[in-house]
Short mmCIF file of C-alpha atoms in Angstrom, two decimals:
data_model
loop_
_atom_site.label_atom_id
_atom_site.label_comp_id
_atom_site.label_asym_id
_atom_site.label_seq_id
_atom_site.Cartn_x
_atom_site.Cartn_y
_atom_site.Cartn_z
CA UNK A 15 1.55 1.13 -19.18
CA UNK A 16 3.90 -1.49 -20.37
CA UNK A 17 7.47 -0.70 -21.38
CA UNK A 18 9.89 -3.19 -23.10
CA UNK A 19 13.55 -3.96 -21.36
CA UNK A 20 15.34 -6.25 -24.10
CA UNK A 21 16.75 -8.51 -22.03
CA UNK A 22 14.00 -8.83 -19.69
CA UNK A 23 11.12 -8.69 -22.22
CA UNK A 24 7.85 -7.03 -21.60
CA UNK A 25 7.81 -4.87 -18.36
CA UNK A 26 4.88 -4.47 -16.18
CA UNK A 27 3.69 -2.67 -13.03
CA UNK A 28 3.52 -4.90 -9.67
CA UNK A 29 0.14 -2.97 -8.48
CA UNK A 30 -1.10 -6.17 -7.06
CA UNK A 31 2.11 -6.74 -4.70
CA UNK A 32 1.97 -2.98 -3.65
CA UNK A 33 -1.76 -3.95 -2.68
CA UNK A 34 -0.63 -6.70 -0.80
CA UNK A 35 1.72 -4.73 1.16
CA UNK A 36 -0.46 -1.64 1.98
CA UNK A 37 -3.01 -4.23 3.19
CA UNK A 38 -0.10 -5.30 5.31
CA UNK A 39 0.39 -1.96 6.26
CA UNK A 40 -2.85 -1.27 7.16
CA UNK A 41 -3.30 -4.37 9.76
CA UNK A 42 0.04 -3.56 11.87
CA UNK A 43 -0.49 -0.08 12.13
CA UNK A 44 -4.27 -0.17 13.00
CA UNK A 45 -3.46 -2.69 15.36
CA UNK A 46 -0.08 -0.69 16.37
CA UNK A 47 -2.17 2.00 16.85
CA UNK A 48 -4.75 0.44 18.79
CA UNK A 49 -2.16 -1.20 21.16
CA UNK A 50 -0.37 1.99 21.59
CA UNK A 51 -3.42 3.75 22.48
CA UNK A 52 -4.66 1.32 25.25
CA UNK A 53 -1.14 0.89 26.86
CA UNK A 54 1.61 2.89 25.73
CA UNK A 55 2.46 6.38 24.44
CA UNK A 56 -0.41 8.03 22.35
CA UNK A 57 1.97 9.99 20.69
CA UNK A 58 2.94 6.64 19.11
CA UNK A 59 -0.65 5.72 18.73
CA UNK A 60 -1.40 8.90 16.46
CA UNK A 61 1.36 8.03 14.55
CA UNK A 62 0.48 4.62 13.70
CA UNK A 63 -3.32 5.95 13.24
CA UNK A 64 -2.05 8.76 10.32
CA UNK A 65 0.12 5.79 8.79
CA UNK A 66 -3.23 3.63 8.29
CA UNK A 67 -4.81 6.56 6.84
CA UNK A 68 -1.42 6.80 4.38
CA UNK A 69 -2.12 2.77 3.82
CA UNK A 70 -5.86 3.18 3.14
CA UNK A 71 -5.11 5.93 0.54
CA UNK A 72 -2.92 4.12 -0.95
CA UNK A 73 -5.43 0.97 -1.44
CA UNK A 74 -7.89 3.07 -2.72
CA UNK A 75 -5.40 4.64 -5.47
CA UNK A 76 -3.83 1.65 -6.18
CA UNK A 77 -8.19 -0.17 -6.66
CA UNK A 78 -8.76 2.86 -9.18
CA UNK A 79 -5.50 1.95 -11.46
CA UNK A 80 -6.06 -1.61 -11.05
CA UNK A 81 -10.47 -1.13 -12.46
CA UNK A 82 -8.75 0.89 -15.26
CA UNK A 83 -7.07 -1.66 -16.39
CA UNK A 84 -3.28 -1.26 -15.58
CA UNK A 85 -1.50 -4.24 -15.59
CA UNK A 86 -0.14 -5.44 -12.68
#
């Protein structure tokens, strides 16, 4: 889906940045998670835990627009 700004020119989607950042996401809150789990609150570590479930959706949504072809 590309739209056109006229001053900008053609505008795109920034799927890979969004994949670089759930990746992100993924590795501090797994290892969030784990930490929190071993030594403090586990009420924190569940949180962290559903949050890497949020980031792993989110790779595998953003790997299905990407093999479609979306820019980005």
């Amino acid at each position: 889906m590309t739209h056109y700004d006229p001053d900008l020119g053609p505008v795109r989607s920034a799927l890979t940045l969004r994949l670089w950042l759930a990746g992100f996401g993924l590795v501090f809150c797994a290892v969030g998670a784990g930490i929190c789990f071993v030594t403090g609150p586990v009420w924190l570590a569940v949180v962290f835990g559903v949050l890497a479930v949020v980031a792993v959706v989110d790779i595998v949504v953003i790997t299905r627009r990407k093999r479609r072809g979306e820019p980005g």
